[in-house]
PDB file of C-alpha atoms in Angstrom:
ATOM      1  CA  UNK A   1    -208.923  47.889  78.800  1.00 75.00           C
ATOM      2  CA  UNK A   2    -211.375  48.732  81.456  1.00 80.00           C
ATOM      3  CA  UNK A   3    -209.463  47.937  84.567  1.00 83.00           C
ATOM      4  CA  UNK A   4    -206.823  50.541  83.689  1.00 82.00           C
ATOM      5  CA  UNK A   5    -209.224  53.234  81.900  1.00 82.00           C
ATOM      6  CA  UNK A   6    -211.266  52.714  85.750  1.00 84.00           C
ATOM      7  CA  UNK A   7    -208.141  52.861  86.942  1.00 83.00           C
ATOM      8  CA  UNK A   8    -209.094  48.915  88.642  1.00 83.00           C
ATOM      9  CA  UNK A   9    -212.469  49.847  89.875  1.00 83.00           C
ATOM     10  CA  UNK A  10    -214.485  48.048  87.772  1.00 83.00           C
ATOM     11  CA  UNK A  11    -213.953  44.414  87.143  1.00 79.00           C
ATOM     12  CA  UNK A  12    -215.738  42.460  84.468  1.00 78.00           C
ATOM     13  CA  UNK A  13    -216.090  38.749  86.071  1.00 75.00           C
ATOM     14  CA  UNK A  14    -212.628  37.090  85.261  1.00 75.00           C
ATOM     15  CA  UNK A  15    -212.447  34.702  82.230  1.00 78.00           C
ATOM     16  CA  UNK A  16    -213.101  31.328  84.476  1.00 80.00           C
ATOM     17  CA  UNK A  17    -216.755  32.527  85.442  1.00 83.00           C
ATOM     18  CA  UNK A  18    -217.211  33.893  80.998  1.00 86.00           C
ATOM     19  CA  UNK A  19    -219.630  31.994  79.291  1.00 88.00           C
ATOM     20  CA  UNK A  20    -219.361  31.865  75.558  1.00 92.00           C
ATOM     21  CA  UNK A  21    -222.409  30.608  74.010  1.00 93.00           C
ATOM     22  CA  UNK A  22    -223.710  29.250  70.451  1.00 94.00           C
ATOM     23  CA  UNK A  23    -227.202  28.566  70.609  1.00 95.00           C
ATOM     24  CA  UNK A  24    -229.178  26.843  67.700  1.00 94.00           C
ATOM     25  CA  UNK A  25    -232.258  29.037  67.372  1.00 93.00           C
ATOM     26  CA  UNK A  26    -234.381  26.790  65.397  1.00 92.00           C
ATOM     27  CA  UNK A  27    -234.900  29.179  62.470  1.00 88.00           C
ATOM     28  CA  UNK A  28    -233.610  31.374  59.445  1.00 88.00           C
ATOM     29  CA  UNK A  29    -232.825  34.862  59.900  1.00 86.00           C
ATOM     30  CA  UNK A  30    -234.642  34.886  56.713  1.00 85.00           C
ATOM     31  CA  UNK A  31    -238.150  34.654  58.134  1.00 85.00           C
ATOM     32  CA  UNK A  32    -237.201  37.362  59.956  1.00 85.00           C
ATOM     33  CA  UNK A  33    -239.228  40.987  59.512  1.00 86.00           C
ATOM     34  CA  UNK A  34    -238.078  44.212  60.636  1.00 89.00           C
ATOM     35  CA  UNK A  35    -235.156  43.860  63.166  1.00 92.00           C
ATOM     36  CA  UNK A  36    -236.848  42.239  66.048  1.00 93.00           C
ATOM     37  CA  UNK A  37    -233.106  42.353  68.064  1.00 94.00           C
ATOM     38  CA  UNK A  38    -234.824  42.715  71.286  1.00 95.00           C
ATOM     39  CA  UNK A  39    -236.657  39.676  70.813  1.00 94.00           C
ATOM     40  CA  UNK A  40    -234.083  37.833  69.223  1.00 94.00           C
ATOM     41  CA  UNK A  41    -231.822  38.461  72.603  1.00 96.00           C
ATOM     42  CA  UNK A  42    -234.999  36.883  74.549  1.00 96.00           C
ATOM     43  CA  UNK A  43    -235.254  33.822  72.489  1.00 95.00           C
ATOM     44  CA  UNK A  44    -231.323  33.460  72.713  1.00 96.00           C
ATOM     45  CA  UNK A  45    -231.360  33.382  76.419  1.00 97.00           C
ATOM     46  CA  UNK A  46    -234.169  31.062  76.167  1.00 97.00           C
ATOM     47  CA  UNK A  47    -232.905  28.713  74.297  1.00 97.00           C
ATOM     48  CA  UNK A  48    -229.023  29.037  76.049  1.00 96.00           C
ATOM     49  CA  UNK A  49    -231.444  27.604  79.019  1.00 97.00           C
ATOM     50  CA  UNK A  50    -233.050  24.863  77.064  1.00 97.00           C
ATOM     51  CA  UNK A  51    -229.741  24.277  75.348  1.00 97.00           C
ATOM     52  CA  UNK A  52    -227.259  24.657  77.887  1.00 96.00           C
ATOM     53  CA  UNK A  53    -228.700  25.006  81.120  1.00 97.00           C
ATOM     54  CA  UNK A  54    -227.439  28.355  81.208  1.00 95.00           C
ATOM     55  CA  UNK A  55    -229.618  31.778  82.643  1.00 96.00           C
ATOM     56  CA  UNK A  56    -227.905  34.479  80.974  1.00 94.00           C
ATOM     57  CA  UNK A  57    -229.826  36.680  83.515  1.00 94.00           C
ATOM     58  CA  UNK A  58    -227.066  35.970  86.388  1.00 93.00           C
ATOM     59  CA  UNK A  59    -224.889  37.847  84.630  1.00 92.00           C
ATOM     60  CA  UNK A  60    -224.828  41.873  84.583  1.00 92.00           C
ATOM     61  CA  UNK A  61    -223.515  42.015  80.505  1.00 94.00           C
ATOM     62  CA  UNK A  62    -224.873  40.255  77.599  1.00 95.00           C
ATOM     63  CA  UNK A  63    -223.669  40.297  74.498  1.00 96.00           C
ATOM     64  CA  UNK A  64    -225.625  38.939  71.198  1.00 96.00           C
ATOM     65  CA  UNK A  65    -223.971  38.850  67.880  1.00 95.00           C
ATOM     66  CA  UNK A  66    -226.298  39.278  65.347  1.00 92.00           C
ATOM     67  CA  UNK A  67    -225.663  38.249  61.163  1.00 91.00           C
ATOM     68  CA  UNK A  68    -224.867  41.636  59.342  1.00 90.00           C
ATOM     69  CA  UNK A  69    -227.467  40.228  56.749  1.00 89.00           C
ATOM     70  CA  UNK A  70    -230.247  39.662  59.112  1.00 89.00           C
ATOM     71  CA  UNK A  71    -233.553  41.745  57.167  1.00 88.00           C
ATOM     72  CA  UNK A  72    -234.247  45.350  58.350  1.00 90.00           C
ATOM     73  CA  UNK A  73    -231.089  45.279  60.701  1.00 91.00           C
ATOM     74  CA  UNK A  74    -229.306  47.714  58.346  1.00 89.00           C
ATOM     75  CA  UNK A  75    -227.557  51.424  59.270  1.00 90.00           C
ATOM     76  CA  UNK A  76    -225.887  49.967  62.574  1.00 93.00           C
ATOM     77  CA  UNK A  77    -222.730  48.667  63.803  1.00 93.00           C
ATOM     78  CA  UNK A  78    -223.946  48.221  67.299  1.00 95.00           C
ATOM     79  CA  UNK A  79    -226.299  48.559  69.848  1.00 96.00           C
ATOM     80  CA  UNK A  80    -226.707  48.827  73.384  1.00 97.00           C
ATOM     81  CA  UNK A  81    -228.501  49.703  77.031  1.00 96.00           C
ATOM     82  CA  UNK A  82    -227.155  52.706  78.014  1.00 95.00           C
ATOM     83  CA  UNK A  83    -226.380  53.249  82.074  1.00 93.00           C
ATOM     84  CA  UNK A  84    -227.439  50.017  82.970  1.00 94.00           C
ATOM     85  CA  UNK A  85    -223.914  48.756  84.379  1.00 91.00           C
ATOM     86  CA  UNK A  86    -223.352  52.499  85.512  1.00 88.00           C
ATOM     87  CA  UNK A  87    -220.294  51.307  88.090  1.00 86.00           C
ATOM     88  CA  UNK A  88    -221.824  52.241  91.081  1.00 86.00           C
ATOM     89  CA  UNK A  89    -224.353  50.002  90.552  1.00 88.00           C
ATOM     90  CA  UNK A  90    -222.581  46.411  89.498  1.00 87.00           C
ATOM     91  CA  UNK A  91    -222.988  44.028  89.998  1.00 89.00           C
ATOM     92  CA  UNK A  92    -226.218  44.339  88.549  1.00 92.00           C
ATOM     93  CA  UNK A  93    -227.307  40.571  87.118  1.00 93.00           C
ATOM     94  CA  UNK A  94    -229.712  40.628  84.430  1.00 93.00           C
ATOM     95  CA  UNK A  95    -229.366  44.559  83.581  1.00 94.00           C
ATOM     96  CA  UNK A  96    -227.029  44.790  80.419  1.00 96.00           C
ATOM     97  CA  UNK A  97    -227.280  43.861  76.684  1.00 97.00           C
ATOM     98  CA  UNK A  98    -225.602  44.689  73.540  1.00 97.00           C
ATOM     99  CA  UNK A  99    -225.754  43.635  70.475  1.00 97.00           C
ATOM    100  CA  UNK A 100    -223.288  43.963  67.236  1.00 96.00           C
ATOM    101  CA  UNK A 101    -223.844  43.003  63.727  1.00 94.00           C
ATOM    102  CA  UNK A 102    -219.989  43.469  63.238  1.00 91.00           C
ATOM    103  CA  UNK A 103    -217.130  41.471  65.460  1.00 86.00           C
ATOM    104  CA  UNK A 104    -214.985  44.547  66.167  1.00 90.00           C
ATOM    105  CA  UNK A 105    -213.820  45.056  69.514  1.00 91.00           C
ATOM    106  CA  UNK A 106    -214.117  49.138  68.636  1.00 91.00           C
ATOM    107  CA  UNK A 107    -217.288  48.166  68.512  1.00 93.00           C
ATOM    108  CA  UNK A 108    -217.473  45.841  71.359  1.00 93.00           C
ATOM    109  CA  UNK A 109    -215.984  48.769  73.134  1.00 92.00           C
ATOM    110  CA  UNK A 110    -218.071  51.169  72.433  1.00 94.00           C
ATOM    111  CA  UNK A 111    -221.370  49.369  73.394  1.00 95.00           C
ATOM    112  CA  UNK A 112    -219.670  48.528  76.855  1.00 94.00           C
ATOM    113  CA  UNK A 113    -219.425  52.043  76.730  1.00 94.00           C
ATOM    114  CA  UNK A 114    -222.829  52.900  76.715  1.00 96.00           C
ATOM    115  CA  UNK A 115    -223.858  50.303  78.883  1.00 96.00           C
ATOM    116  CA  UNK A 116    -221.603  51.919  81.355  1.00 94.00           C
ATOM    117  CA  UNK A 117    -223.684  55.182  80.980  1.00 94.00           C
ATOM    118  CA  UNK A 118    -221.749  56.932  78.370  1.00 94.00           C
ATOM    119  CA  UNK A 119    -223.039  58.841  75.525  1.00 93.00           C
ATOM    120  CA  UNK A 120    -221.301  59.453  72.165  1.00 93.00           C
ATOM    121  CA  UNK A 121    -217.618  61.454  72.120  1.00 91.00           C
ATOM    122  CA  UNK A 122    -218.799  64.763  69.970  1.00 89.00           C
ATOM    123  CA  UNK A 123    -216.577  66.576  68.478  1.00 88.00           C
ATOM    124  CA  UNK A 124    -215.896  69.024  65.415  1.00 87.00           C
ATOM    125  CA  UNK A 125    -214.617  67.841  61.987  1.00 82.00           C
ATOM    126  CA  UNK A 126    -212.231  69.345  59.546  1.00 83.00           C
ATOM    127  CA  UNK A 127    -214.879  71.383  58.385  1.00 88.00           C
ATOM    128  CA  UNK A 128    -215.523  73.022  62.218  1.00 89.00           C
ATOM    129  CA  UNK A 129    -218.899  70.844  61.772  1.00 91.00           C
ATOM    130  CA  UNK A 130    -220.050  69.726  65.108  1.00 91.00           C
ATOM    131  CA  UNK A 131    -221.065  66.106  64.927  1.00 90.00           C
ATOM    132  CA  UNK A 132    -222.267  63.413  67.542  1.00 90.00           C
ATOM    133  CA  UNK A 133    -219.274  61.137  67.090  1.00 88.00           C
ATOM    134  CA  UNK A 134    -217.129  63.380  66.039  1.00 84.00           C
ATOM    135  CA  UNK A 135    -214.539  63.255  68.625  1.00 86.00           C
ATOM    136  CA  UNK A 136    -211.321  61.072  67.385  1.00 85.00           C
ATOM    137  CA  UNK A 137    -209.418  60.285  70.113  1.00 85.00           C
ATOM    138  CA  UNK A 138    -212.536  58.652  72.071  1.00 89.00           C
ATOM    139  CA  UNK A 139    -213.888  55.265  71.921  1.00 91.00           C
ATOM    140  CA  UNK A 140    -217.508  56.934  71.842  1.00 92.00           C
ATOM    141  CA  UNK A 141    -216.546  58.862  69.112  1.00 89.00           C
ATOM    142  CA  UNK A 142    -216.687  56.973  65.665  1.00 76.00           C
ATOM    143  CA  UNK A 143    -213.704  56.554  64.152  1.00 76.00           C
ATOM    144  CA  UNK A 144    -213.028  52.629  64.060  1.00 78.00           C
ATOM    145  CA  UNK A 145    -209.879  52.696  65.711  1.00 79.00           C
ATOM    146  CA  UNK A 146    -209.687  50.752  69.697  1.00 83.00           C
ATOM    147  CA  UNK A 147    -208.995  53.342  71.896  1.00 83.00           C
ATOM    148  CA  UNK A 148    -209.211  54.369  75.807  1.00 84.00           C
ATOM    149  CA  UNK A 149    -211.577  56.169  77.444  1.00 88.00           C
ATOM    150  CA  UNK A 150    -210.690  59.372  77.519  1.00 87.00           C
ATOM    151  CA  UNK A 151    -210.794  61.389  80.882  1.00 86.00           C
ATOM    152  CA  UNK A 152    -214.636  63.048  80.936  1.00 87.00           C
ATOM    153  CA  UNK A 153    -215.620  60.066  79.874  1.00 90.00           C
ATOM    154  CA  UNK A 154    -213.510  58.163  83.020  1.00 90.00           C
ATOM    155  CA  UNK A 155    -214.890  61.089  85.177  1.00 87.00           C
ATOM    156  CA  UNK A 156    -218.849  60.453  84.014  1.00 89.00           C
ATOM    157  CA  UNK A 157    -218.567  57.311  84.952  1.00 89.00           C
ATOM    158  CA  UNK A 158    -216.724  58.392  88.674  1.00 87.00           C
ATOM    159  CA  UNK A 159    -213.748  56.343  88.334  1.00 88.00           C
ATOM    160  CA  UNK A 160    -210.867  59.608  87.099  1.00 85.00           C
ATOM    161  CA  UNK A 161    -209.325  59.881  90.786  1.00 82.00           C
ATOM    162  CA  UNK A 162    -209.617  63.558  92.331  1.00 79.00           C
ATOM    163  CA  UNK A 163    -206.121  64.112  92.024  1.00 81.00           C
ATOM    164  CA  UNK A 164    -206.252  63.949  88.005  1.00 80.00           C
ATOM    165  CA  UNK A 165    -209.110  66.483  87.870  1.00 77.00           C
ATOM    166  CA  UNK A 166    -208.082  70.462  87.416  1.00 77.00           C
ATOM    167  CA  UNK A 167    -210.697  72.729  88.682  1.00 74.00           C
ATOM    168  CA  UNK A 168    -211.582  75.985  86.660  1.00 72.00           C
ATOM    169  CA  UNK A 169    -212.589  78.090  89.441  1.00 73.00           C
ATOM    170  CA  UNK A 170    -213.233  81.128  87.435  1.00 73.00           C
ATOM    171  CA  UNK A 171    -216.603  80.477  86.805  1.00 70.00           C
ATOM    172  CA  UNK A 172    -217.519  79.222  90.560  1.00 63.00           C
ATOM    173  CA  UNK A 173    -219.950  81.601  92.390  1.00 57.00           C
ATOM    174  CA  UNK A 174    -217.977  81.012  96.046  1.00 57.00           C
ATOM    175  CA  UNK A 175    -214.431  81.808  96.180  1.00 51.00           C
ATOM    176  CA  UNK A 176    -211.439  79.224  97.185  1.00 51.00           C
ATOM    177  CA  UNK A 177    -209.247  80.325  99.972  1.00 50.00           C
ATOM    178  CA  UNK A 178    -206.221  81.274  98.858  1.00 51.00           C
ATOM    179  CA  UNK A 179    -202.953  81.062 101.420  1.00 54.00           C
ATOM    180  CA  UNK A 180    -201.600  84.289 102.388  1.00 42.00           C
TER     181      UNK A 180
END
């Protein structure tokens, strides 16, 4: 999906250099309080180390999958850093982490989002209510359904070529020359 919504600017590492971990973390989510998921990413890497001699900190995206019964992590699908793999700045080892209580890859999707520095798709409802997620043809918007990028989004993160954008030029305060 995000080689052809970046139109094959960005490139996630390919599979051969993915590492897919399972770490034992030595404990029960049930002596858990609050939802430390910040934390709970730090001792994961530590113990992917300890377990598998593996520094998740050479890579620039993280994910952590978190139980959807884990105390206090209630009211979220997913979570994420936002900007912190903004593409003109990856590779950027060490800068990225998301975390999901559900599997999805909407919401897989939509935390890469943010990590690549977008915010949520607004957008009205059926009621002409203006809501944060409210756009339905957008992967930041919240609808449940895996689909692109749409094209602000491509263009905040600077990957919509200039020949797919359509300037407005009403509104600009110095006039385009026109050909006689």
């Amino acid at each position: 999906m995000i080689m052809n919504a970046s139109y094959g600017k960005i490139q996630l590492v390919p599979m051969a250099q993915v590492k897919v971990l399972t770490v034992e973390m030595g404990a029960s989510i049930a002596s858990l309080s609050g939802c430390p998921f910040q934390q709970m990413a730090k001792d994961a890497e530590a113990k992917a180390i300890a377990q598998f001699k593996v520094d998740a900190d050479r890579f620039s995206f993280r994910e952590y999958f978190i139980p959807r019964d884990t105390p206090g992590c209630s009211g979220w699908a997913g979570l994420a850093n936002v900007g912190c793999g903004a593409p003109s700045t990856l590779p950027n080892p060490g800068a990225c982490r998301a975390w999901y209580r559900y599997k999805d890859t909407y919401v897989r999707a939509h935390e890469l989002g943010h990590n690549l520095g977008l915010s949520h798709a607004a957008g009205q409802d059926a009621a002409g209510v203006w809501r944060e997620y409210g756009d339905p043809m957008a992967v930041m918007g919240a609808h449940g359904r895996l689909i692109d990028f749409t094209a602000p989004s491509r263009h905040a993160m600077g990957v919509l070529p200039e020949t797919a954008l359509v300037r407005d030029t009403r509104f600009d305060a110095t006039p385009i020359p026109q050909p006689v």
